[in-house]
């Protein structure tokens, strides 16, 4: 006797075969949705986003000015503990963690990031190596540099400094292809597709969590900011910051997820200031100077400014200074806590990179 479930399947297959034979290929309905990659759009923030909106600014009811979340001091504590572990490793097995950076081009913000990483590695006792490539180099040259570091047993962490420069509207580096070359065990930036995939799936643990997103969460936790059940908004949806921060903040089963209700604002969002004014926690990572004005903020919100935007300044040592995505002068009047730029999220990003590299070295050297 044929089971009912199998009989239903046979009837369904027979009817579908009969239907397909009776229809020409032009009559068979095909899915309307195109490939996902073809739907991707570059977030080009319109200048209309940067103006202050007419919504009145309300001061926080808690304080006259916001508490400043000091990323530098928090990062120093973490680096001190890392340095102790590195000394213990060196004394025990005669080896130290090694970090390699691949830098393409001469972007000012990238140069600032790399400078900070070099200094931080020296502070904690890491070995450091850098491969500097011209903006005109080929993808193969970047992949070759990656492959060499993959084979180097003294290097435990590798990062490609992102974003890679865009050569022209028609020519650009394929970041996905390049990151696929990177050894998963050395992906201390946490950008390998498998690391991001495991971060997104409930019940999975990535080998490494992306450093800036990890740093944002660490700043919230070390500042005793309640995350569970709160409304969070992330401005920007990049693979580097926006997406992993969204995944870390949202609900899930893994320990690193923090059960907030999260929204993302991007360049195509309508009335973004209405969305951001609902946020108890706001993470600004659009890469647009002073995008977030006081009128975008909910009184008493906690604001993490990830933006690091170089602004010409002839009086500065390097000819420019850095400002964030948030108008700091307005934010301190409304928020309950805010990170400065520089000195906020940036130092914590570097500290998390060092922490990931230490973990990679311990795993590779079987050191506990």
Short mmCIF file of C-alpha atoms in Angstrom, two decimals:
data_model
loop_
_atom_site.label_atom_id
_atom_site.label_comp_id
_atom_site.label_asym_id
_atom_site.label_seq_id
_atom_site.Cartn_x
_atom_site.Cartn_y
_atom_site.Cartn_z
CA UNK A 1 0.00 0.00 0.00
CA UNK A 2 1.41 3.39 -1.03
CA UNK A 3 1.69 5.93 1.84
CA UNK A 4 -0.57 9.01 1.53
CA UNK A 5 2.39 11.43 1.48
CA UNK A 6 4.08 9.57 -1.39
CA UNK A 7 0.79 9.38 -3.30
CA UNK A 8 0.30 13.15 -3.00
CA UNK A 9 3.85 13.71 -4.28
CA UNK A 10 3.23 11.45 -7.28
CA UNK A 11 -0.02 13.22 -8.15
CA UNK A 12 1.64 16.64 -7.83
CA UNK A 13 4.60 15.64 -10.05
CA UNK A 14 2.27 14.11 -12.66
CA UNK A 15 0.12 17.23 -12.80
CA UNK A 16 3.16 19.53 -13.08
CA UNK A 17 4.63 17.44 -15.92
CA UNK A 18 1.30 17.55 -17.75
CA UNK A 19 1.05 21.30 -17.22
CA UNK A 20 4.59 21.96 -18.46
CA UNK A 21 4.01 19.85 -21.59
CA UNK A 22 0.91 21.87 -22.40
CA UNK A 23 2.70 25.23 -22.10
CA UNK A 24 5.34 26.73 -24.32
CA UNK A 25 8.52 28.06 -22.68
CA UNK A 26 7.22 31.62 -23.12
CA UNK A 27 4.02 30.75 -21.23
CA UNK A 28 5.72 29.25 -18.17
CA UNK A 29 5.82 31.88 -15.42
CA UNK A 30 9.33 32.69 -14.28
CA UNK A 31 10.25 34.38 -10.98
CA UNK A 32 10.25 38.15 -11.29
CA UNK A 33 12.98 38.78 -8.75
CA UNK A 34 16.42 39.40 -10.33
CA UNK A 35 19.71 38.26 -8.82
CA UNK A 36 20.47 39.85 -5.45
CA UNK A 37 23.79 41.26 -6.62
CA UNK A 38 22.04 43.15 -9.42
CA UNK A 39 19.93 44.91 -6.77
CA UNK A 40 22.94 46.25 -4.87
CA UNK A 41 23.17 50.05 -4.82
CA UNK A 42 26.03 52.25 -3.69
CA UNK A 43 25.02 54.45 -0.75
CA UNK A 44 25.60 57.97 -2.06
CA UNK A 45 24.40 60.27 0.68
CA UNK A 46 22.58 63.24 -0.80
CA UNK A 47 23.51 66.72 0.35
CA UNK A 48 19.90 67.08 1.51
CA UNK A 49 20.73 64.72 4.38
CA UNK A 50 23.41 67.03 5.72
CA UNK A 51 21.22 70.01 6.45
CA UNK A 52 19.64 70.53 9.85
CA UNK A 53 15.91 69.84 9.77
CA UNK A 54 13.26 72.12 11.17
CA UNK A 55 12.30 69.75 13.99
CA UNK A 56 13.00 71.62 17.26
CA UNK A 57 15.98 70.46 19.33
CA UNK A 58 15.02 69.23 22.78
CA UNK A 59 17.63 69.07 25.51
CA UNK A 60 18.16 65.93 27.52
CA UNK A 61 16.22 65.94 30.76
CA UNK A 62 19.07 64.16 32.58
CA UNK A 63 22.00 66.57 32.32
CA UNK A 64 22.94 69.88 30.80
CA UNK A 65 25.59 68.11 28.72
CA UNK A 66 26.13 64.49 27.76
CA UNK A 67 28.61 62.17 29.43
CA UNK A 68 31.62 61.65 27.17
CA UNK A 69 32.38 57.98 26.55
CA UNK A 70 36.17 57.84 26.65
CA UNK A 71 37.29 55.22 24.17
CA UNK A 72 40.97 55.92 24.78
CA UNK A 73 40.95 54.98 28.46
CA UNK A 74 38.85 51.87 27.81
CA UNK A 75 41.23 50.83 25.03
CA UNK A 76 44.29 51.39 27.24
CA UNK A 77 42.92 48.98 29.85
CA UNK A 78 42.42 46.30 27.20
CA UNK A 79 45.88 46.88 25.70
CA UNK A 80 47.48 46.58 29.15
CA UNK A 81 45.92 43.16 29.65
CA UNK A 82 47.01 42.11 26.14
CA UNK A 83 50.61 43.20 26.83
CA UNK A 84 50.66 41.01 29.94
CA UNK A 85 49.49 38.00 27.91
CA UNK A 86 52.10 38.68 25.19
CA UNK A 87 54.87 38.79 27.82
CA UNK A 88 53.64 35.50 29.26
CA UNK A 89 53.58 33.95 25.78
CA UNK A 90 57.10 35.17 24.98
CA UNK A 91 58.49 33.80 28.25
CA UNK A 92 56.71 30.45 27.86
CA UNK A 93 57.21 29.58 24.17
CA UNK A 94 59.49 32.32 22.82
CA UNK A 95 56.93 33.60 20.31
CA UNK A 96 54.67 36.65 20.04
CA UNK A 97 51.54 37.39 17.96
CA UNK A 98 52.18 38.75 14.46
CA UNK A 99 49.90 41.16 12.57
CA UNK A 100 50.18 42.05 8.87
CA UNK A 101 48.42 44.89 7.06
CA UNK A 102 47.95 45.28 3.31
CA UNK A 103 47.54 48.97 2.40
CA UNK A 104 46.51 49.95 -1.12
CA UNK A 105 46.80 53.63 -2.04
CA UNK A 106 47.17 56.67 0.21
CA UNK A 107 43.72 57.47 1.60
CA UNK A 108 44.13 59.84 4.50
CA UNK A 109 41.77 58.01 6.84
CA UNK A 110 43.40 54.67 5.96
CA UNK A 111 46.85 56.11 6.66
CA UNK A 112 45.60 57.34 10.05
CA UNK A 113 44.18 53.89 10.87
CA UNK A 114 47.40 52.11 9.88
CA UNK A 115 49.53 54.56 11.87
CA UNK A 116 47.46 53.82 14.98
CA UNK A 117 47.72 50.07 14.41
CA UNK A 118 51.51 50.21 14.09
CA UNK A 119 51.85 52.17 17.34
CA UNK A 120 49.43 49.85 19.14
CA UNK A 121 51.35 46.73 18.01
CA UNK A 122 54.60 48.18 19.34
CA UNK A 123 52.91 49.04 22.65
CA UNK A 124 51.74 45.49 23.34
CA UNK A 125 54.77 43.68 21.89
CA UNK A 126 53.31 42.33 18.64
CA UNK A 127 55.35 41.69 15.51
CA UNK A 128 54.09 43.95 12.72
CA UNK A 129 54.45 43.78 8.94
CA UNK A 130 52.99 45.96 6.21
CA UNK A 131 52.68 45.52 2.45
CA UNK A 132 52.16 48.91 0.80
CA UNK A 133 50.81 48.78 -2.74
CA UNK A 134 50.11 51.66 -5.15
CA UNK A 135 46.54 52.54 -6.04
CA UNK A 136 47.33 51.45 -9.61
CA UNK A 137 48.16 47.88 -8.56
CA UNK A 138 46.15 44.91 -9.78
CA UNK A 139 43.84 42.63 -7.83
CA UNK A 140 46.36 39.85 -8.39
CA UNK A 141 49.04 41.90 -6.62
CA UNK A 142 46.79 42.25 -3.56
CA UNK A 143 45.94 38.54 -3.65
CA UNK A 144 49.64 37.64 -3.95
CA UNK A 145 50.46 39.72 -0.86
CA UNK A 146 47.64 37.97 0.98
CA UNK A 147 48.84 34.54 -0.09
CA UNK A 148 52.36 35.29 1.13
CA UNK A 149 51.07 36.27 4.57
CA UNK A 150 48.78 33.23 4.63
CA UNK A 151 51.89 31.03 4.35
CA UNK A 152 53.93 33.00 6.92
CA UNK A 153 53.75 31.10 10.23
CA UNK A 154 54.97 34.16 12.16
CA UNK A 155 51.89 36.10 11.06
CA UNK A 156 48.72 35.18 12.95
CA UNK A 157 46.45 37.99 11.81
CA UNK A 158 46.06 39.64 8.40
CA UNK A 159 43.91 42.56 7.38
CA UNK A 160 43.34 44.35 4.12
CA UNK A 161 42.81 48.01 4.94
CA UNK A 162 39.30 48.79 3.70
CA UNK A 163 37.78 50.42 1.81
CA UNK A 164 40.00 49.74 -1.17
CA UNK A 165 40.34 52.70 -3.56
CA UNK A 166 38.04 52.85 -6.57
CA UNK A 167 40.08 53.33 -9.73
CA UNK A 168 37.17 54.68 -11.77
CA UNK A 169 33.43 54.28 -12.19
CA UNK A 170 34.08 51.27 -14.43
CA UNK A 171 37.09 49.80 -12.60
CA UNK A 172 37.26 48.84 -8.97
CA UNK A 173 38.73 46.18 -6.74
CA UNK A 174 36.54 43.15 -6.07
CA UNK A 175 36.71 43.10 -2.27
CA UNK A 176 34.78 39.84 -2.10
CA UNK A 177 37.27 38.06 -4.35
CA UNK A 178 40.20 39.44 -2.36
CA UNK A 179 38.75 38.53 1.03
CA UNK A 180 38.09 34.98 -0.19
CA UNK A 181 41.87 34.54 -0.56
CA UNK A 182 42.39 35.46 3.10
CA UNK A 183 42.92 32.51 5.45
CA UNK A 184 39.88 32.16 7.70
CA UNK A 185 42.13 31.47 10.72
CA UNK A 186 43.96 34.79 10.15
CA UNK A 187 40.90 36.94 9.38
CA UNK A 188 41.26 39.13 12.47
CA UNK A 189 39.12 41.86 10.88
CA UNK A 190 36.23 39.37 10.78
CA UNK A 191 35.27 40.14 7.16
CA UNK A 192 35.66 36.68 5.63
CA UNK A 193 32.28 35.47 4.27
CA UNK A 194 32.30 32.51 6.67
CA UNK A 195 32.90 34.76 9.68
CA UNK A 196 30.10 37.14 8.66
CA UNK A 197 27.83 34.18 7.85
CA UNK A 198 28.38 32.60 11.26
CA UNK A 199 27.75 35.96 12.90
CA UNK A 200 24.39 36.17 11.11
CA UNK A 201 23.17 32.64 11.91
CA UNK A 202 21.67 31.91 15.30
CA UNK A 203 23.52 29.28 17.26
CA UNK A 204 26.83 29.85 15.43
CA UNK A 205 30.02 31.51 16.63
CA UNK A 206 32.39 33.26 14.19
CA UNK A 207 36.11 32.84 14.72
CA UNK A 208 36.38 36.63 14.84
CA UNK A 209 33.88 39.46 15.26
CA UNK A 210 34.51 42.59 13.12
CA UNK A 211 36.57 45.00 15.19
CA UNK A 212 34.57 48.23 14.99
CA UNK A 213 31.27 46.53 15.72
CA UNK A 214 32.87 44.61 18.58
CA UNK A 215 34.35 47.87 19.89
CA UNK A 216 30.96 49.60 19.81
CA UNK A 217 29.38 46.86 21.89
CA UNK A 218 32.31 46.87 24.31
CA UNK A 219 31.92 50.64 24.80
CA UNK A 220 28.22 50.24 25.53
CA UNK A 221 28.82 47.43 28.01
CA UNK A 222 31.74 49.13 29.77
CA UNK A 223 29.63 52.29 30.08
CA UNK A 224 26.77 50.31 31.70
CA UNK A 225 24.38 51.11 28.85
CA UNK A 226 21.38 48.77 28.84
CA UNK A 227 20.93 47.17 25.41
CA UNK A 228 18.35 44.43 25.89
CA UNK A 229 14.92 45.53 24.67
CA UNK A 230 16.10 49.01 23.65
CA UNK A 231 15.47 50.60 20.27
CA UNK A 232 18.74 50.92 18.33
CA UNK A 233 19.36 52.58 14.97
CA UNK A 234 22.47 52.06 12.86
CA UNK A 235 23.17 54.71 10.21
CA UNK A 236 25.03 53.07 7.33
CA UNK A 237 24.97 49.47 6.12
CA UNK A 238 28.55 48.76 5.06
CA UNK A 239 30.04 45.31 5.40
CA UNK A 240 32.74 46.86 7.58
CA UNK A 241 30.60 48.52 10.27
CA UNK A 242 26.87 48.85 9.62
CA UNK A 243 25.97 45.23 8.89
CA UNK A 244 28.03 43.57 11.69
CA UNK A 245 26.89 46.19 14.22
CA UNK A 246 23.27 45.49 13.25
CA UNK A 247 23.86 41.75 13.70
CA UNK A 248 25.53 42.19 17.10
CA UNK A 249 22.81 44.44 18.47
CA UNK A 250 19.85 42.40 17.30
CA UNK A 251 18.14 39.43 18.88
CA UNK A 252 19.69 35.99 18.66
CA UNK A 253 20.76 32.97 20.64
CA UNK A 254 24.54 33.47 20.71
CA UNK A 255 26.22 35.23 23.59
CA UNK A 256 27.55 38.10 21.50
CA UNK A 257 24.11 39.25 20.40
CA UNK A 258 22.35 41.68 22.66
CA UNK A 259 18.61 41.57 21.93
CA UNK A 260 17.89 45.16 20.95
CA UNK A 261 15.26 46.08 18.37
CA UNK A 262 17.38 47.39 15.50
CA UNK A 263 16.70 49.50 12.42
CA UNK A 264 19.12 50.57 9.69
CA UNK A 265 19.09 53.98 8.03
CA UNK A 266 20.81 54.25 4.64
CA UNK A 267 21.10 56.72 1.78
CA UNK A 268 17.74 55.68 0.35
CA UNK A 269 15.80 55.91 3.62
CA UNK A 270 12.94 58.41 3.61
CA UNK A 271 12.83 60.87 6.52
CA UNK A 272 15.82 59.35 8.33
CA UNK A 273 15.61 61.89 11.14
CA UNK A 274 12.19 60.51 12.12
CA UNK A 275 13.68 57.03 12.45
CA UNK A 276 16.74 58.17 14.39
CA UNK A 277 14.64 60.22 16.84
CA UNK A 278 13.17 56.91 18.07
CA UNK A 279 16.60 55.48 18.94
CA UNK A 280 17.70 54.86 22.52
CA UNK A 281 21.07 53.85 21.02
CA UNK A 282 22.33 55.47 17.82
CA UNK A 283 25.39 54.24 15.91
CA UNK A 284 26.44 56.64 13.15
CA UNK A 285 28.61 54.98 10.48
CA UNK A 286 27.79 56.71 7.20
CA UNK A 287 31.10 58.45 6.55
CA UNK A 288 29.46 61.87 6.11
CA UNK A 289 30.79 64.78 8.22
CA UNK A 290 28.19 66.19 10.65
CA UNK A 291 25.38 64.18 9.04
CA UNK A 292 23.58 63.68 12.36
CA UNK A 293 22.35 66.96 13.79
CA UNK A 294 20.80 67.60 17.16
CA UNK A 295 17.33 67.44 15.64
CA UNK A 296 17.97 63.80 14.68
CA UNK A 297 18.42 62.69 18.29
CA UNK A 298 16.05 61.48 20.96
CA UNK A 299 16.67 63.27 24.27
CA UNK A 300 18.74 61.02 26.50
CA UNK A 301 19.95 58.76 23.66
CA UNK A 302 23.37 57.12 23.73
CA UNK A 303 25.32 58.09 20.59
CA UNK A 304 28.29 56.19 19.15
CA UNK A 305 30.02 58.13 16.38
CA UNK A 306 31.99 55.75 14.13
CA UNK A 307 32.67 58.35 11.44
CA UNK A 308 36.25 59.48 10.92
CA UNK A 309 36.25 62.18 8.24
CA UNK A 310 39.39 64.14 7.31
CA UNK A 311 38.84 67.90 7.03
CA UNK A 312 41.50 70.25 5.65
CA UNK A 313 43.32 72.07 8.45
CA UNK A 314 46.62 73.80 7.58
CA UNK A 315 47.42 74.26 11.27
CA UNK A 316 47.32 70.50 11.96
CA UNK A 317 50.50 68.41 11.90
CA UNK A 318 49.24 66.32 8.97
CA UNK A 319 47.37 69.15 7.19
CA UNK A 320 43.95 67.91 8.24
CA UNK A 321 41.85 67.08 11.31
CA UNK A 322 39.27 64.40 11.91
CA UNK A 323 35.59 64.94 12.65
CA UNK A 324 32.72 62.49 13.03
CA UNK A 325 29.35 61.81 11.42
CA UNK A 326 27.64 63.45 14.40
CA UNK A 327 27.61 67.17 15.05
CA UNK A 328 29.27 66.87 18.45
CA UNK A 329 28.42 70.37 19.67
CA UNK A 330 24.70 69.73 19.17
CA UNK A 331 24.74 66.11 20.33
CA UNK A 332 26.18 66.90 23.78
CA UNK A 333 23.14 69.10 24.48
CA UNK A 334 20.64 66.31 23.82
CA UNK A 335 22.22 62.88 24.30
CA UNK A 336 22.90 61.29 27.68
CA UNK A 337 26.25 59.92 26.45
CA UNK A 338 28.29 60.37 23.27
CA UNK A 339 31.65 59.27 21.87
CA UNK A 340 34.05 61.98 20.66
CA UNK A 341 35.99 61.94 17.39
CA UNK A 342 38.84 61.28 17.70
CA UNK A 343 39.14 59.38 20.97
CA UNK A 344 35.93 57.36 20.95
CA UNK A 345 35.23 54.33 18.77
CA UNK A 346 38.56 54.53 16.92
CA UNK A 347 40.84 53.46 19.80
CA UNK A 348 38.45 50.64 20.70
CA UNK A 349 38.53 49.37 17.11
CA UNK A 350 42.32 49.05 17.33
CA UNK A 351 42.08 47.38 20.77
CA UNK A 352 39.62 44.80 19.40
CA UNK A 353 41.96 44.13 16.47
CA UNK A 354 44.78 43.41 18.92
CA UNK A 355 42.48 41.17 20.95
CA UNK A 356 41.45 39.21 17.84
CA UNK A 357 45.11 38.83 16.83
CA UNK A 358 46.03 37.57 20.29
CA UNK A 359 43.23 35.00 20.08
CA UNK A 360 44.42 33.93 16.61
CA UNK A 361 48.00 33.50 17.87
CA UNK A 362 46.90 31.49 20.88
CA UNK A 363 44.82 29.23 18.65
CA UNK A 364 47.63 28.74 16.12
CA UNK A 365 50.30 28.11 18.78
CA UNK A 366 48.04 26.02 21.04
CA UNK A 367 48.82 28.43 23.89
CA UNK A 368 46.43 28.75 26.82
#
